[in-house]
Every structure is written in C-alpha cells, then in structure tokens.
C-alpha positions as MATLAB code, in Angstrom:
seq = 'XXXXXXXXXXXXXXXXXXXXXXXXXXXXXXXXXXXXXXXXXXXXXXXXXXXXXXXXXXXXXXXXXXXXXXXXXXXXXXXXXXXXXXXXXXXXXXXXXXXXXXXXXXXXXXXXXXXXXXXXXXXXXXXXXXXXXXXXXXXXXXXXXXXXXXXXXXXXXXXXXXXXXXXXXXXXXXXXXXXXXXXXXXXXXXXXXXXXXXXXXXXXXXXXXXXXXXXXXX';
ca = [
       3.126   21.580  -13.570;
       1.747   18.030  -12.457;
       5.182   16.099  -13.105;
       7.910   19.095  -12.592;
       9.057   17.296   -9.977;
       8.407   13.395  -10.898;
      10.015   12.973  -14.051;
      13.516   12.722  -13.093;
      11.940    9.539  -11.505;
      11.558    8.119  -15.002;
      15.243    7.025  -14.806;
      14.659    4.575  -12.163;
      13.195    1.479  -14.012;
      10.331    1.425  -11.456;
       8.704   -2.134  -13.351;
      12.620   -3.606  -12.998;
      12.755   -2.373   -9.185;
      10.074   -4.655   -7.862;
       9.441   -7.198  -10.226;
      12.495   -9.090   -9.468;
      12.204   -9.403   -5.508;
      11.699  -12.508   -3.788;
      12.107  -13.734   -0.010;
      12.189  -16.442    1.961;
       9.214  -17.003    4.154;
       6.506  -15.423    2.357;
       3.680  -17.239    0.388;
       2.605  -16.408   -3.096;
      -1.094  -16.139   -4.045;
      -2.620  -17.843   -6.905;
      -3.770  -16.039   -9.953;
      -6.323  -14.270   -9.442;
      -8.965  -15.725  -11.756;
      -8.728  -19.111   -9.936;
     -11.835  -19.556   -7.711;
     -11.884  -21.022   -4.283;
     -14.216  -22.468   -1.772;
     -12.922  -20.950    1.567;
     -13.829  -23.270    4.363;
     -15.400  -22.397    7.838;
     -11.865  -22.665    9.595;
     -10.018  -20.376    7.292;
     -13.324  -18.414    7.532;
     -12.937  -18.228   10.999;
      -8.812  -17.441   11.072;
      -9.455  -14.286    9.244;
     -11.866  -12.767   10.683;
      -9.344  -13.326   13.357;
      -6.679  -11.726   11.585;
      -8.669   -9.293   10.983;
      -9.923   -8.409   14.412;
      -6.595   -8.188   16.006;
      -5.552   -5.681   13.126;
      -8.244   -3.790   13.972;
      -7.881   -3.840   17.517;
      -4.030   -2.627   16.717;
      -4.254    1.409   15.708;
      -0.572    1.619   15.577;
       1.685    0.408   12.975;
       4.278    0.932   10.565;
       5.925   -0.556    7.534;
       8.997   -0.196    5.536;
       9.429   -0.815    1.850;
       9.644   -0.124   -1.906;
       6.941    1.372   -4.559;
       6.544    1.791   -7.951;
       3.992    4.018   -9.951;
       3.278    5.393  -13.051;
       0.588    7.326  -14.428;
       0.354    7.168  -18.357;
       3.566    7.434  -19.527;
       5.653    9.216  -16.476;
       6.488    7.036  -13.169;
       9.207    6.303  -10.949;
      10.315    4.689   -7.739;
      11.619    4.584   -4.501;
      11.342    3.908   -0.484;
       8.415    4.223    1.208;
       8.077    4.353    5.055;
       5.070    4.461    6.169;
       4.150    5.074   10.174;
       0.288    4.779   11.562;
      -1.058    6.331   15.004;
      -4.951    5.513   14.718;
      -5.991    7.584   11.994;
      -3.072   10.071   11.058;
      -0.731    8.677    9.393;
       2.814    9.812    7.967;
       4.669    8.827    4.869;
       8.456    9.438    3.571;
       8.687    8.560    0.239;
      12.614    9.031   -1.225;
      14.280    8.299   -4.433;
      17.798    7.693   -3.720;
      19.211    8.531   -7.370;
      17.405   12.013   -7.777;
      17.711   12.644   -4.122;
      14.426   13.587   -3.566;
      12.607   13.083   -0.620;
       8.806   14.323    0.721;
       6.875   13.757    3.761;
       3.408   13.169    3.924;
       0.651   13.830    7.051;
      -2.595   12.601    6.558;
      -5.510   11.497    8.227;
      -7.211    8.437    6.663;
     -10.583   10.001    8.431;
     -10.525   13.332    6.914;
      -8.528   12.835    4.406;
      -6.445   16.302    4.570;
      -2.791   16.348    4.074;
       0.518   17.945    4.347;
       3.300   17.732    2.547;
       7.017   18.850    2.872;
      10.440   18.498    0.960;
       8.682   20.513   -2.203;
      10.462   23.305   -3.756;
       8.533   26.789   -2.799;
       7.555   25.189    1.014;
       5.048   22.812    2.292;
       1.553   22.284    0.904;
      -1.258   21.394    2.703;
      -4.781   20.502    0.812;
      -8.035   18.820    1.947;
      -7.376   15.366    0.179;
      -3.793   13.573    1.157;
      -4.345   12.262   -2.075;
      -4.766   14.955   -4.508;
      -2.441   16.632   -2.811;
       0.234   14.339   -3.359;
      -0.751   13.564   -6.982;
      -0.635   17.630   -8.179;
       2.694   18.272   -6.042;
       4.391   15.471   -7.631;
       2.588   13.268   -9.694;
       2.958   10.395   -7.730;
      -1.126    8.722   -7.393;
      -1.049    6.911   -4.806;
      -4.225    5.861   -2.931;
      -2.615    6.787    0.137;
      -6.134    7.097    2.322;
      -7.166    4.217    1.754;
      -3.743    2.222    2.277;
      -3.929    2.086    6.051;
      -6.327   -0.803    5.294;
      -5.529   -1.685    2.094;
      -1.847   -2.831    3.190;
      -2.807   -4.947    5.876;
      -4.980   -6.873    3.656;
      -8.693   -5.434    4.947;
     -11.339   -4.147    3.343;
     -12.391   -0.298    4.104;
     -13.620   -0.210    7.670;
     -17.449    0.459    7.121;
     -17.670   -1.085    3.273;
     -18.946   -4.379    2.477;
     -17.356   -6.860    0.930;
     -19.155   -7.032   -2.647;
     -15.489   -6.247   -4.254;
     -14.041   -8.840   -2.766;
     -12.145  -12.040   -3.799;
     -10.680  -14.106   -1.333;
      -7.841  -16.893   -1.721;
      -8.136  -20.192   -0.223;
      -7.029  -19.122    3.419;
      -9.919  -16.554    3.490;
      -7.350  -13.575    2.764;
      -8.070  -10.969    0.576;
      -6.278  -11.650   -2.924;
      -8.400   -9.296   -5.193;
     -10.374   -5.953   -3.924;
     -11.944   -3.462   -5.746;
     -13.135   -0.355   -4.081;
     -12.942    3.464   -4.504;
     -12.065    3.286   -7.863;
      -9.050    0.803   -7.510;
      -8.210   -2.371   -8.611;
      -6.006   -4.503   -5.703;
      -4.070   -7.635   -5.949;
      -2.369   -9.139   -3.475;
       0.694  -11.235   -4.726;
       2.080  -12.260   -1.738;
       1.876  -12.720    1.791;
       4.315  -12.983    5.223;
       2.679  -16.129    7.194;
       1.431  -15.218   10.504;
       4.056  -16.478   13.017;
       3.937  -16.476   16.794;
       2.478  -13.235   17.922;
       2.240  -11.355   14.583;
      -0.752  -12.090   11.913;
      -0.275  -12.897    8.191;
       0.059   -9.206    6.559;
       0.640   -8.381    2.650;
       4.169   -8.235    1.127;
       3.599   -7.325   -2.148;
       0.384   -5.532   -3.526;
      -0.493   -4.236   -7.399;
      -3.378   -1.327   -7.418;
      -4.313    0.329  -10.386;
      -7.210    2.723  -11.385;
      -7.241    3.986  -14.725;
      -3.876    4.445  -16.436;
      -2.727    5.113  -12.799;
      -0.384    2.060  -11.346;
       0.932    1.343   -7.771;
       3.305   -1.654   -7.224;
       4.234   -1.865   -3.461;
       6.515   -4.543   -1.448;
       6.741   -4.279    2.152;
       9.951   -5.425    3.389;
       9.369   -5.157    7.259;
       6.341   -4.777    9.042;
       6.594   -3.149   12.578;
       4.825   -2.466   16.021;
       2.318   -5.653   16.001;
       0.648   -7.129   19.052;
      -0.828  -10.421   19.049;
];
C-alpha cells in the first residue's frame, strides 16, 4: 500500500520541525502578494546568479523536509548530491529509523530506490517512484533547479514572481506552487541560494530548509 511505509512518519510533527528554524545570515522574503519593481541592476545580478549556477553542474545540499499528502506526512534529513543531471538523494527519519536512497536523472526522469523492504525499485519517473514506495511526493525532478532558486532550464518565465533583488520568490510550474521564504546572501565566491522553500500541488505539501550548501564555484 501507498503509505505502509510512511505513516510511522506521522509521529514526527513535520509542521513543528521546520517552522521554528531561524539563522543568522540569511534574508527573509516578503509576502508574497507584495509587488515589486525590480530594477536594471538587480536585473542584471541575477541573471548573474543565475549564469554561474548554471555554469556549475555539480552540487550538493544538506538539510531538513517536511511533507504531507492529505492527511499522512512526516519528516526528516534530506541530503541531496548533484553530478550534471543524475542526481542522488538520502532521505532518513531518525525516530523510525528509516532511511532510502534515491538515483535519478532530472533528464529522464527514471529512478532507483533502495532501503525498501522486499529490495530496490527502480521505475521510469524518480517521482512516482518515490511517491508509491513510500508516500513521500516530492517533486524531486524538478528540485535540481527549483532549490537553487531557477526556473526549469528551457521554460519561460510566465509563472514567475520575483522579489525586489530580481530572485525568484514565487514559481509556479509543473503543477507546483513554490515559495521561497528565505535566502543565504551571496558572499565572496558563492551566489545567493534558497534556505527555506514551501511547494505544494494539490493536497500534496513540501516544506524544505537547506542548512548547508556545498561544492560552489564563483
């Protein structure tokens, strides 16, 4: 069954697990129904940023996330590691001791995945194949952009609000609803990159906060 194996998760207080996480050095974005005239310099610095992202195929984050689906959810660490396309993803809930490992390829969109009673599974869409092992939806073929704050690579921009720094702070694309809440400032030789990010499609919910972003170049 879909949630056999998430609803131990339900004893984690996913909402309480994020919600209450701050840190120094980040900047908050505004609500997002506040509209802003972005000017030709901040215009300029992002599509900066956003080149040297680009220009960067390998990456890799660590950090916390929170979903729920309807009325079943849970929570736990997420590490996430990028090598151009393919990408791999632990996810692990400490309490239940539960732990799988995603392969995917944000190209294809196959997938992997191991640490699930019975064997691996492997499927044609990371996605699906994640959401029927354990229940967990997460848009994981799209976050390779999505968590660096860029729109798909090949989409325009028609879903997208941006704050007054010409970063993203509201997408909408494949079905999904993004927010960006908060930001790490760029610094010397790293560029400003999401900390904490609410997608939801549907009764589906992903609440995500990056606590260390790895492997930049300027």
């Amino acid at each position: 069954m879909m949630f056999s194996i998430a609803r131990p998760l339900l004893l984690l207080a996913a909402g309480l697990a994020l919600s209450a996480c701050t840190s120094v050095g980040t900047q908050k974005a505004p609500p997002p129904d506040v509209a802003y005239t972005v000017s030709p310099a901040a215009e300029r610095a992002e599509a900066a940023r956003v080149q040297a992202l680009r220009a960067q195929p390998d990456w890799e984050f660590q950090g916390r996330v929170a979903v729920s689906k309807g009325r079943n959810g849970g929570s736990g660490r997420i590490d996430w590691s990028q090598q151009g396309d393919a990408y791999q993803v632990q996810l692990s809930a400490p309490v239940t001791r539960q732990s799988w490992r995603l392969h995917g390829d944000a190209g294809g969109g196959a997938g992997r995945l191991e640490g699930l009673e019975g064997g691996p599974r492997e499927g044609g869409d990371a996605h699906v194949l994640l959401l029927d092992a354990t229940g967990w939806d997460i848009p994981v073929n799209q976050l390779p952009d999505w968590t660096r704050g860029l729109v798909l690579e090949g989409s325009d921009e028609s879903g997208l609000q941006r704050d007054v720094d010409g970063r993203p702070r509201r997408l909408q694309q494949a079905g999904w609803d993004v927010q960006y809440l908060e930001w790490y400032p760029a610094g010397e030789g790293r560029q400003a990159l999401p900390r904490r990010i609410e997608a939801s499609s549907g009764d589906a919910r992903v609440r995500l906060v990056i606590d260390q972003w790895g492997a930049q170049s300027p």
